[in-house]
Amino acid sequence: MDEKFWYLKNCTLFERLTPEQTARLEKRSQVKKFARGSLIYVPSDAGESVLLLTTGRVKIYHITGEGKQALLALIDPGELFGELALFDGGQREEFAEAMDSATLLRIPATEIFDLMESHPEVSLGVTRLMGLRRRRIERRLKSLLFRSNRERLIHLLMELVDKYGRRTPEGVEIGVKLSHQDLANIIGSTRETVTVVLGELKAEGSLLIKRRQIVLTQMDRLARSVDMSPPTLPSDAAANRTIGPAAQRSF
Amino acid sequence: MDEKFWYLKNCTLFERLTPEQTARLEKRSQVKKFARGSLIYVPSDAGESVLLLTTGRVKIYHITGEGKQALLALIDPGELFGELALFDGGQREEFAEAMDSATLLRIPATEIFDLMESHPEVSLGVTRLMGLRRRRIERRLKSLLFRSNRERLIHLLMELVDKYGRRTPEGVEIGVKLSHQDLANIIGSTRETVTVVLGELKAEGSLLIKRRQIVLTQMDRLARSVDMSPPTLPSDAAANRTIGPAAQRSF
DNA sequence: TCGAAAATGTGTGGCAATTCACAGAGAACA
DNA sequence: TGTTCTCTGTGAATTGCCACACATTTTCGA
């Protein structure tokens, strides 16, 4: 059982396939490797395939007219991405870039369609994936409209906890390393503002920075300050395995 | 052939069903009427059904902590809405309000699931619907991040043209009546700012206001000023009938 | 382990956008 | 036809955020 095969099985979307189907899917797909910083696809590329990330991390972003990078999603191993072009004109509309050196599986769109037709649960799974991501995007939209940079940042921290949060003695640690610039690119702000606001939150005792990592010491209070219900940590959640370990979350 | 039956057939999602299936779907659904301003659902409602709007118009929005209304979508006759809760915990997260008196069909979630299982093209149709709406939301997110109110408003005007645009001798008319407050609620700005920016655009000769309606006299120039490609008008588009006349567009 | 490159911290001025406040215009109702 | 209510227009005061500039710290590859 070689590596890509393993990852096919690991992706909940495909876990119910018969061994023959998995083998076929594997045969028709190809493994690709990308160096850190290289582009996996760019706008106007034909979107004839779906990508399954096996190792590394990928960011999906858009470049505005003034050259600013609007970060739309972070993809972790086991997650499917680039699936939107399947149902919408077949063209990419953003950049996908490897943040570390990454390996991924390129699955032809036709394979997915075949599977969806023959396998109702795959079809349902894809729909659910689209739905969960849409929900996530909509939440993000809400967290941006009418909100100050402080509120946006707090919302973002909650999203990050939701996806990467780990309980530690000191509080909830966000298990992913993002620069202030990255955070700014997600909430549509500037690097300097993020630095300042994070500094304020630290001064207020809501969080602390340990070895380049953000630890929320007052998560509940923070959440309530922007009237959100505190997020559940992934480690706490034994309940919701539907699409995949990480594939449900997109930020 | 009564009214709701007609609308079932009109919704492209269901157009391929056999008469028996349509009849069954009709029998299990119920027609509801809502007066202008009344709420169709509110957050934390159970999302056990999908709504198909037959007459009137519906707005979907979120209320922020400070009481501001973030407008997420406008629904027109023939469009399906409230479908997100199907795949995501089954809870509503926003308000749906009738803008005019509206009649709609409430379709139980179980019916949709049954159809999706037995009818691959329904399943595919739902997925495509989710995908198109997700694309739309993502575009909106991009048009918000890092952009001034002027740019946001121009982007919004282009979206409105895309959905409601009509060619007239004077230019492209936006065939929908939205107050400045509504526009502000979409782009996350204030009523006053929208008034001012619209005034500027009028002074620059980019648009004019005729009988409470916006007419873009320089659509292409406007689009290029925010580096977009000018939208195609719905009247020009004979090409893309997939989901439904309006269901593809969500703004 | 050192040196370059990347990331963070801080201040200052400027401007875009919000807030508040009120006046006029249009639509809706009797 | 007036009365009321919702919309639109405009101005002044205020502020939150950005742009720019620079110092300091951390990271990471050679």
Coordinates of C-alpha atoms (C1' of nucleotides) in Angstrom, one line a residue:
Chain A
M1 CA 0.0 0.0 0.0
D2 CA 1.9 3.0 -1.2
E3 CA 1.7 6.5 -0.1
K4 CA -1.0 8.0 -2.4
F5 CA -3.1 4.9 -1.9
W6 CA -2.9 5.5 1.8
Y7 CA -4.1 9.1 1.5
L8 CA -7.0 8.1 -0.7
K9 CA -8.2 5.9 2.1
N10 CA -7.5 8.5 4.7
C11 CA -9.7 11.0 2.9
T12 CA -13.2 10.3 4.3
L13 CA -14.7 11.1 1.0
F14 CA -13.2 8.0 -0.5
E15 CA -13.1 5.7 2.5
R16 CA -16.1 3.7 1.5
L17 CA -14.8 2.8 -1.9
T18 CA -14.1 -0.8 -2.8
P19 CA -10.4 -1.7 -3.2
E20 CA -10.9 -1.9 -6.9
Q21 CA -12.3 1.6 -7.1
T22 CA -9.6 2.9 -5.0
A23 CA -7.0 1.2 -7.2
R24 CA -8.6 2.7 -10.3
L25 CA -8.8 6.1 -8.8
E26 CA -5.1 5.8 -7.8
K27 CA -4.1 4.7 -11.3
R28 CA -5.7 7.6 -13.0
S29 CA -4.4 10.1 -10.6
Q30 CA -0.9 11.5 -10.5
V31 CA 1.4 12.5 -7.7
K32 CA 2.9 16.0 -7.9
K33 CA 5.5 17.6 -5.8
F34 CA 5.9 21.4 -5.3
A35 CA 8.7 23.3 -3.7
R36 CA 8.0 25.9 -1.1
G37 CA 6.7 29.0 -2.7
S38 CA 5.8 27.5 -6.1
L39 CA 2.4 27.9 -7.6
I40 CA 0.1 24.9 -8.0
Y41 CA -2.3 26.8 -10.1
V42 CA -3.1 30.3 -11.1
P43 CA -6.2 32.2 -12.3
S44 CA -7.4 31.2 -15.7
D45 CA -5.8 27.8 -15.5
A46 CA -8.3 25.1 -16.7
G47 CA -9.7 23.4 -13.7
E48 CA -9.9 19.9 -15.0
S49 CA -8.8 18.3 -11.8
V50 CA -9.2 18.2 -8.1
L51 CA -6.2 18.2 -5.8
L52 CA -5.8 16.2 -2.6
L53 CA -3.0 17.4 -0.4
T54 CA -0.9 14.7 1.2
T55 CA 2.0 16.5 2.8
G56 CA 2.8 20.2 3.4
R57 CA 0.5 23.1 3.5
V58 CA -1.1 25.2 0.7
K59 CA -2.6 28.6 0.7
I60 CA -5.3 29.8 -1.7
Y61 CA -5.3 33.5 -2.4
H62 CA -6.3 36.3 -4.6
I63 CA -4.3 39.3 -5.7
T64 CA -6.0 42.7 -5.7
G65 CA -5.4 45.4 -8.2
E66 CA -3.0 47.1 -5.8
G67 CA -1.1 43.9 -5.4
K68 CA -2.4 42.9 -2.0
Q69 CA -2.8 39.3 -1.2
A70 CA -6.2 38.3 0.0
L71 CA -5.9 35.0 1.7
L72 CA -8.9 32.8 1.1
A73 CA -8.1 29.5 2.6
L74 CA -5.4 27.3 4.1
I75 CA -5.2 23.7 3.1
D76 CA -3.8 21.0 5.4
P77 CA -2.9 17.4 4.6
G78 CA -5.9 15.2 3.9
E79 CA -7.9 18.1 2.5
L80 CA -9.3 18.3 -1.0
F81 CA -9.0 21.6 -2.8
G82 CA -9.6 23.2 -6.2
E83 CA -12.9 21.5 -6.3
L84 CA -14.9 24.6 -7.1
A85 CA -13.9 24.8 -10.7
L86 CA -15.7 21.5 -11.3
F87 CA -19.1 23.1 -11.2
D88 CA -18.4 26.5 -12.3
G89 CA -17.0 27.1 -15.8
G90 CA -14.0 25.0 -15.2
Q91 CA -11.6 27.9 -14.6
R92 CA -9.5 28.7 -11.6
E93 CA -10.0 32.1 -10.1
E94 CA -7.2 32.2 -7.5
F95 CA -3.7 31.3 -6.8
A96 CA -2.7 28.1 -5.0
E97 CA 0.8 28.2 -3.5
A98 CA 2.7 25.6 -1.6
M99 CA 3.7 27.2 1.8
D100 CA 6.1 24.3 2.5
S101 CA 7.3 21.7 0.1
A102 CA 4.1 19.9 -0.7
T103 CA 3.1 16.7 -2.4
L104 CA -0.4 16.2 -3.7
L105 CA -2.5 13.9 -5.8
R106 CA -4.1 15.3 -8.9
I107 CA -7.4 13.6 -9.6
P108 CA -9.0 14.2 -13.0
A109 CA -12.4 15.8 -12.8
T110 CA -13.9 13.1 -14.9
E111 CA -13.0 10.5 -12.3
I112 CA -14.8 12.4 -9.7
F113 CA -17.9 12.8 -11.8
D114 CA -17.9 9.1 -12.6
L115 CA -17.6 8.3 -8.9
M116 CA -20.3 10.7 -8.0
E117 CA -22.7 9.1 -10.5
S118 CA -22.0 5.5 -9.5
H119 CA -21.5 6.2 -5.8
P120 CA -24.3 8.2 -4.1
E121 CA -22.4 8.6 -0.9
V122 CA -19.5 10.2 -2.8
S123 CA -21.9 12.6 -4.4
L124 CA -23.4 13.4 -1.0
G125 CA -19.9 13.8 0.4
V126 CA -18.9 16.3 -2.2
T127 CA -22.1 18.2 -1.6
R128 CA -21.5 18.2 2.1
L129 CA -17.9 19.4 1.5
M130 CA -19.1 22.3 -0.6
G131 CA -21.8 23.1 2.0
L132 CA -19.4 23.2 4.9
R133 CA -17.0 25.4 3.0
R134 CA -19.7 27.7 2.0
R135 CA -20.9 28.0 5.6
R136 CA -17.4 28.8 6.6
I137 CA -17.0 31.5 3.9
E138 CA -20.3 33.0 4.9
R139 CA -19.3 33.1 8.5
R140 CA -16.1 34.9 7.5
L141 CA -18.1 37.4 5.4
K142 CA -20.2 38.2 8.5
S143 CA -17.1 38.6 10.6
L144 CA -15.8 41.2 8.2
L145 CA -18.9 43.3 7.5
F146 CA -19.2 46.3 9.9
R147 CA -16.5 45.1 12.1
S148 CA -13.4 46.8 13.4
N149 CA -9.9 45.3 12.9
R150 CA -9.9 44.2 16.5
E151 CA -13.1 42.3 16.2
R152 CA -12.0 40.8 12.9
L153 CA -8.8 39.6 14.5
I154 CA -10.6 38.1 17.4
H155 CA -13.0 36.3 15.1
L156 CA -10.0 35.0 13.2
L157 CA -8.4 33.8 16.3
M158 CA -11.5 31.9 17.2
E159 CA -11.6 30.3 13.7
L160 CA -8.0 29.3 14.1
V161 CA -8.8 27.7 17.5
D162 CA -11.6 25.9 15.9
K163 CA -9.2 24.3 13.4
Y164 CA -5.9 24.2 15.1
G165 CA -6.6 24.7 18.8
R166 CA -4.9 22.6 21.5
R167 CA -5.5 22.7 25.2
T168 CA -2.4 23.4 27.3
P169 CA -2.0 24.2 31.0
E170 CA -1.7 27.9 30.2
G171 CA -4.7 28.1 27.8
V172 CA -5.6 27.2 24.3
E173 CA -2.7 27.2 21.9
I174 CA -3.1 27.8 18.2
G175 CA -1.1 25.1 16.6
V176 CA -0.1 26.8 13.4
K177 CA 2.5 29.4 12.6
L178 CA 1.2 32.4 10.7
S179 CA 3.0 35.7 10.4
H180 CA 1.3 39.0 11.3
Q181 CA 1.3 39.6 7.6
D182 CA -0.6 36.4 6.9
L183 CA -3.2 37.3 9.6
A184 CA -3.6 40.7 8.0
N185 CA -4.1 39.2 4.6
I186 CA -6.9 37.1 6.0
I187 CA -8.8 39.9 7.7
G188 CA -8.1 42.5 5.0
S189 CA -5.9 44.7 7.2
T190 CA -2.2 45.7 7.5
R191 CA 0.7 44.0 9.1
E192 CA 1.3 46.9 11.5
T193 CA -2.3 47.0 12.7
V194 CA -2.2 43.3 13.5
T195 CA 0.9 43.8 15.5
V196 CA -0.6 46.6 17.5
V197 CA -3.9 44.8 18.2
L198 CA -2.1 41.6 19.2
G199 CA 0.0 43.7 21.5
E200 CA -3.2 45.2 23.1
L201 CA -4.7 41.8 23.6
K202 CA -1.5 40.6 25.2
A203 CA -1.5 43.7 27.5
E204 CA -5.1 43.0 28.5
G205 CA -4.1 39.5 29.5
S206 CA -6.3 37.8 26.9
L207 CA -3.4 36.0 25.3
L208 CA 0.3 35.4 25.4
I209 CA 3.0 34.6 22.9
K210 CA 5.1 31.5 23.6
R211 CA 7.8 30.6 21.2
R212 CA 6.2 32.4 18.3
Q213 CA 2.9 30.8 19.1
I214 CA -0.3 32.4 20.2
V215 CA -1.9 31.0 23.4
L216 CA -5.3 32.3 24.4
T217 CA -5.5 32.4 28.1
Q218 CA -9.0 33.9 28.2
M219 CA -10.7 32.4 25.2
D220 CA -14.2 32.4 26.5
R221 CA -14.0 36.0 27.5
L222 CA -12.6 37.0 24.1
A223 CA -15.3 35.1 22.3
R224 CA -18.0 36.7 24.4
S225 CA -16.5 40.1 23.7
V226 CA -17.5 39.8 20.1
D227 CA -20.7 37.9 21.0
M228 CA -19.6 34.5 19.7
S229 CA -20.1 31.2 21.5
P230 CA -16.6 29.9 22.4
P231 CA -15.5 27.4 19.7
T232 CA -15.0 23.7 20.5
L233 CA -11.5 22.4 20.2
P234 CA -10.8 19.7 17.6
S235 CA -9.3 17.6 20.4
D236 CA -12.6 17.8 22.2
A237 CA -14.6 16.8 19.2
A238 CA -15.1 13.1 18.9
A239 CA -18.5 13.7 17.5
N240 CA -18.1 15.0 14.0
R241 CA -16.2 12.7 11.6
T242 CA -18.0 13.1 8.3
I243 CA -15.7 14.4 5.6
G244 CA -12.3 14.0 7.0
P245 CA -10.1 14.9 10.0
A246 CA -9.4 18.3 8.7
A247 CA -11.3 18.7 5.6
Q248 CA -14.3 20.1 7.4
R249 CA -12.5 23.2 8.5
S250 CA -11.2 25.6 6.1
F251 CA -9.5 28.1 8.5
Chain B
M1 CA -51.6 22.2 -13.1
D2 CA -51.7 24.4 -10.0
E3 CA -49.3 27.1 -9.0
K4 CA -46.8 25.2 -6.9
F5 CA -46.6 22.4 -9.4
W6 CA -45.8 24.9 -12.0
Y7 CA -43.0 26.3 -9.9
L8 CA -41.6 22.9 -9.2
K9 CA -41.2 22.4 -12.9
N10 CA -39.9 25.8 -13.4
C11 CA -37.0 25.2 -11.1
T12 CA -34.4 23.6 -13.2
L13 CA -33.3 21.4 -10.4
F14 CA -36.5 19.5 -10.6
E15 CA -37.3 19.8 -14.3
R16 CA -36.1 16.3 -15.2
L17 CA -38.3 14.6 -12.7
T18 CA -41.0 12.3 -13.9
P19 CA -44.6 13.5 -13.4
E20 CA -45.1 11.0 -10.5
Q21 CA -42.1 12.2 -8.7
T22 CA -43.1 15.8 -9.1
A23 CA -46.6 15.0 -7.8
R24 CA -45.1 13.2 -4.8
L25 CA -42.8 16.1 -4.1
E26 CA -45.7 18.5 -4.4
K27 CA -47.9 16.5 -2.1
R28 CA -45.2 16.4 0.6
S29 CA -44.5 20.1 0.4
Q30 CA -46.6 22.9 1.7
V31 CA -47.3 26.4 0.4
K32 CA -46.7 29.2 2.8
K33 CA -47.5 32.9 2.5
F34 CA -45.6 35.7 4.3
A35 CA -46.5 39.3 4.6
R36 CA -44.0 42.0 3.8
G37 CA -41.5 42.3 6.6
S38 CA -42.3 39.0 8.3
L39 CA -39.7 36.5 9.1
I40 CA -39.5 33.2 7.3
Y41 CA -36.8 31.8 9.6
V42 CA -34.5 33.0 12.3
P43 CA -31.2 31.8 13.6
S44 CA -31.4 28.6 15.7
D45 CA -34.5 27.5 13.9
A46 CA -34.2 23.9 12.9
G47 CA -33.3 23.7 9.3
E48 CA -35.4 20.7 8.4
S49 CA -36.6 22.0 5.1
V50 CA -35.6 23.8 2.0
L51 CA -37.6 26.7 0.6
L52 CA -38.5 27.5 -3.0
L53 CA -39.7 31.0 -3.5
T54 CA -42.5 31.4 -6.0
T55 CA -43.5 35.0 -5.7
G56 CA -42.1 38.0 -4.0
R57 CA -38.6 38.6 -2.9
V58 CA -36.7 37.5 0.2
K59 CA -33.6 38.8 1.9
I60 CA -31.2 36.8 3.9
Y61 CA -29.3 38.7 6.5
H62 CA -27.3 38.6 9.7
I63 CA -27.5 41.0 12.6
T64 CA -24.2 42.1 14.2
G65 CA -23.7 42.7 17.9
E66 CA -24.2 46.5 17.3
G67 CA -27.5 45.8 15.6
K68 CA -26.3 46.3 12.0
Q69 CA -27.8 44.3 9.3
A70 CA -25.4 42.4 7.1
L71 CA -27.2 41.5 3.9
L72 CA -26.0 38.2 2.6
A73 CA -28.3 37.4 -0.3
L74 CA -31.4 38.4 -2.2
I75 CA -33.7 35.6 -3.3
D76 CA -35.9 36.0 -6.4
P77 CA -38.8 33.9 -7.6
G78 CA -37.7 30.4 -8.8
E79 CA -34.8 30.3 -6.5
L80 CA -34.2 27.8 -3.8
F81 CA -32.9 29.0 -0.4
G82 CA -32.2 27.7 3.1
E83 CA -30.5 24.7 1.6
L84 CA -27.3 25.2 3.6
A85 CA -28.7 23.8 6.9
L86 CA -29.2 20.5 5.1
F87 CA -25.5 19.7 5.3
D88 CA -24.4 21.5 8.3
G89 CA -25.9 20.7 11.6
G90 CA -29.4 21.5 10.6
Q91 CA -29.5 24.9 12.1
R92 CA -30.3 28.2 10.5
E93 CA -27.7 30.9 11.1
E94 CA -29.4 33.9 9.6
F95 CA -32.7 35.7 9.2
A96 CA -34.8 35.3 6.1
E97 CA -37.3 38.1 5.7
A98 CA -40.0 38.7 3.0
M99 CA -39.3 42.0 1.3
D100 CA -42.7 42.0 -0.4
S101 CA -45.5 39.7 0.4
A102 CA -44.1 36.3 -0.6
T103 CA -45.4 32.8 -1.3
L104 CA -43.1 29.9 -1.1
L105 CA -43.0 26.1 -1.1
R106 CA -41.5 24.4 2.0
I107 CA -39.9 21.1 0.9
P108 CA -38.9 18.7 3.7
A109 CA -35.2 17.9 3.8
T110 CA -36.0 14.2 3.7
E111 CA -37.6 14.6 0.4
I112 CA -34.6 16.2 -1.0
F113 CA -32.3 13.6 0.4
D114 CA -34.5 10.8 -1.1
L115 CA -34.4 12.5 -4.5
M116 CA -30.7 13.0 -4.3
E117 CA -30.2 9.3 -3.6
S118 CA -32.4 8.1 -6.3
H119 CA -31.8 10.8 -8.9
P120 CA -28.1 11.4 -9.6
E121 CA -28.9 14.5 -11.6
V122 CA -30.7 16.1 -8.7
S123 CA -27.7 15.4 -6.5
L124 CA -25.4 16.9 -9.1
G125 CA -27.8 19.9 -9.4
V126 CA -27.7 20.5 -5.7
T127 CA -23.9 20.3 -5.7
R128 CA -23.7 22.7 -8.6
L129 CA -26.0 25.1 -6.8
M130 CA -23.9 25.0 -3.7
G131 CA -20.8 25.5 -5.8
L132 CA -22.2 28.5 -7.7
R133 CA -23.3 30.2 -4.6
R134 CA -20.0 29.5 -2.9
R135 CA -18.2 31.0 -5.9
R136 CA -20.4 34.1 -5.6
I137 CA -19.7 34.5 -1.9
E138 CA -16.0 34.1 -2.5
R139 CA -16.1 36.8 -5.2
R140 CA -17.8 39.0 -2.7
L141 CA -15.2 38.4 -0.1
K142 CA -12.5 39.3 -2.5
S143 CA -14.4 42.5 -3.4
L144 CA -14.5 43.5 0.2
L145 CA -10.9 42.7 1.4
F146 CA -8.6 45.7 1.1
R147 CA -11.0 47.7 -0.9
S148 CA -12.3 51.3 -0.4
N149 CA -16.0 51.9 -0.2
R150 CA -16.0 53.3 -3.7
E151 CA -14.5 50.1 -5.1
R152 CA -16.9 48.0 -3.1
L153 CA -19.8 49.9 -4.3
I154 CA -18.7 49.6 -7.9
H155 CA -18.2 45.9 -7.5
L156 CA -21.7 45.6 -6.1
L157 CA -23.1 47.5 -9.0
M158 CA -21.5 45.1 -11.4
E159 CA -22.9 42.1 -9.5
L160 CA -26.3 43.7 -9.6
V161 CA -25.9 44.2 -13.4
D162 CA -25.0 40.6 -13.6
K163 CA -28.2 39.6 -12.0
Y164 CA -30.7 42.3 -12.8
G165 CA -29.1 44.3 -15.7
R166 CA -31.2 45.4 -18.7
R167 CA -30.0 47.2 -21.7
T168 CA -31.7 50.6 -22.4
P169 CA -31.0 53.3 -24.9
E170 CA -29.3 55.3 -22.1
G171 CA -27.2 52.5 -20.7
V172 CA -27.5 49.5 -18.5
E173 CA -30.4 49.7 -16.1
I174 CA -30.4 47.8 -12.8
G175 CA -33.8 46.4 -12.6
V176 CA -34.2 46.2 -8.9
K177 CA -35.0 48.8 -6.3
L178 CA -32.7 48.9 -3.4
S179 CA -32.3 51.8 -0.9
H180 CA -29.0 53.3 -0.1
Q181 CA -29.3 51.6 3.2
D182 CA -29.7 48.2 1.6
L183 CA -26.6 48.8 -0.6
A184 CA -24.7 49.9 2.5
N185 CA -25.8 46.7 4.3
I186 CA -24.4 44.6 1.5
I187 CA -20.9 46.2 1.3
G188 CA -20.6 46.8 5.0
S189 CA -20.7 50.6 4.9
T190 CA -23.1 53.3 5.9
R191 CA -26.1 54.9 4.3
E192 CA -24.5 58.3 4.1
T193 CA -21.3 57.1 2.5
V194 CA -23.3 55.2 -0.2
T195 CA -25.2 58.4 -0.9
V196 CA -22.0 60.4 -1.3
V197 CA -20.2 57.9 -3.5
L198 CA -23.3 57.4 -5.8
G199 CA -23.3 61.2 -6.0
E200 CA -19.7 61.2 -7.1
L201 CA -20.2 58.6 -9.7
K202 CA -23.2 60.6 -11.0
A203 CA -21.1 63.7 -11.2
E204 CA -18.4 61.8 -13.1
G205 CA -21.0 60.8 -15.6
S206 CA -20.6 57.1 -14.9
L207 CA -24.3 56.7 -14.0
L208 CA -27.6 58.5 -13.7
I209 CA -30.7 58.0 -11.6
K210 CA -33.9 57.7 -13.4
R211 CA -37.1 57.3 -11.5
R212 CA -35.3 55.8 -8.4
Q213 CA -33.4 53.5 -10.7
I214 CA -29.7 53.3 -11.3
V215 CA -28.6 53.4 -15.0
L216 CA -25.0 52.8 -15.7
T217 CA -24.0 54.9 -18.7
Q218 CA -20.3 53.9 -18.6
M219 CA -20.4 50.3 -17.4
D220 CA -17.3 49.2 -19.2
R221 CA -15.2 52.1 -17.9
L222 CA -16.5 51.5 -14.4
A223 CA -15.7 47.9 -14.5
R224 CA -12.2 48.5 -15.8
S225 CA -11.6 51.1 -13.1
V226 CA -11.7 48.3 -10.5
D227 CA -10.0 45.9 -12.9
M228 CA -12.9 43.7 -13.6
S229 CA -14.1 42.4 -16.9
P230 CA -17.5 43.9 -17.7
P231 CA -20.3 41.6 -16.7
T232 CA -22.6 40.0 -19.3
L233 CA -26.2 40.9 -19.0
P234 CA -28.7 38.2 -18.3
S235 CA -30.6 39.2 -21.5
D236 CA -27.5 38.6 -23.5
A237 CA -26.9 35.2 -22.0
A238 CA -28.6 32.5 -23.9
A239 CA -25.7 30.2 -23.1
N240 CA -25.9 29.3 -19.5
R241 CA -29.1 27.6 -18.5
T242 CA -28.1 25.0 -16.0
I243 CA -29.7 25.4 -12.6
G244 CA -32.5 27.9 -13.3
P245 CA -33.1 31.3 -14.8
A246 CA -32.1 33.2 -11.7
A247 CA -30.9 30.5 -9.3
Q248 CA -27.4 30.7 -10.5
R249 CA -27.0 34.2 -9.4
S250 CA -27.2 35.2 -5.8
F251 CA -26.7 38.9 -6.0
Chain C
dT1 C1' 28.1 29.9 14.4
dC2 C1' 27.7 33.8 11.9
dG3 C1' 25.4 36.9 8.8
dA4 C1' 21.6 37.9 5.9
dA5 C1' 16.7 37.9 5.5
dA6 C1' 12.4 37.8 7.5
dA7 C1' 9.4 39.1 11.1
dT8 C1' 8.1 42.2 14.9
dG9 C1' 7.6 46.5 17.5
dT10 C1' 6.6 51.6 17.7
dG11 C1' 5.7 56.5 16.3
dT12 C1' 3.8 60.1 13.4
dG13 C1' 1.0 62.4 10.0
dG14 C1' -2.8 62.1 6.9
dC15 C1' -7.1 60.7 5.1
dA16 C1' -11.1 58.0 4.4
dA17 C1' -15.2 56.7 6.6
dT18 C1' -18.2 56.8 10.6
dT19 C1' -21.2 59.4 13.6
dC20 C1' -24.4 62.8 14.6
dA21 C1' -27.6 66.1 13.3
dC22 C1' -30.8 68.2 10.4
dA23 C1' -33.2 69.6 6.0
dG24 C1' -35.6 68.6 1.9
dA25 C1' -37.8 65.1 -1.4
dG26 C1' -40.6 61.3 -2.5
dA27 C1' -43.8 57.7 -1.5
dA28 C1' -47.8 55.9 1.0
dC29 C1' -51.8 56.5 3.4
dA30 C1' -56.0 58.5 4.7
Chain D
dT1 C1' -54.7 67.0 -0.6
dG2 C1' -52.6 67.1 3.2
dT3 C1' -50.2 64.2 6.8
dT4 C1' -46.8 61.0 7.9
dC5 C1' -43.1 58.1 7.1
dT6 C1' -39.3 56.6 4.7
dC7 C1' -35.8 57.8 1.8
dT8 C1' -32.0 61.0 0.1
dG9 C1' -28.7 64.8 0.5
dT10 C1' -25.2 67.6 2.9
dG11 C1' -22.2 69.4 6.4
dA12 C1' -19.0 69.3 10.8
dA13 C1' -16.7 66.9 14.2
dT14 C1' -14.2 62.7 15.3
dT15 C1' -11.6 58.5 14.8
dG16 C1' -9.8 54.3 13.3
dC17 C1' -6.8 52.7 10.2
dC18 C1' -3.2 53.1 6.7
dA19 C1' 1.2 54.5 4.7
dC20 C1' 5.7 55.4 5.6
dA21 C1' 9.9 55.2 8.2
dC22 C1' 13.0 53.1 11.2
dA23 C1' 14.8 50.1 15.2
dT24 C1' 15.0 45.7 17.1
dT25 C1' 14.5 40.9 17.3
dT26 C1' 14.1 36.2 15.5
dT27 C1' 14.8 32.8 12.1
dC28 C1' 17.3 30.1 9.1
dG29 C1' 20.6 28.8 5.6
dA30 C1' 25.4 28.8 4.5

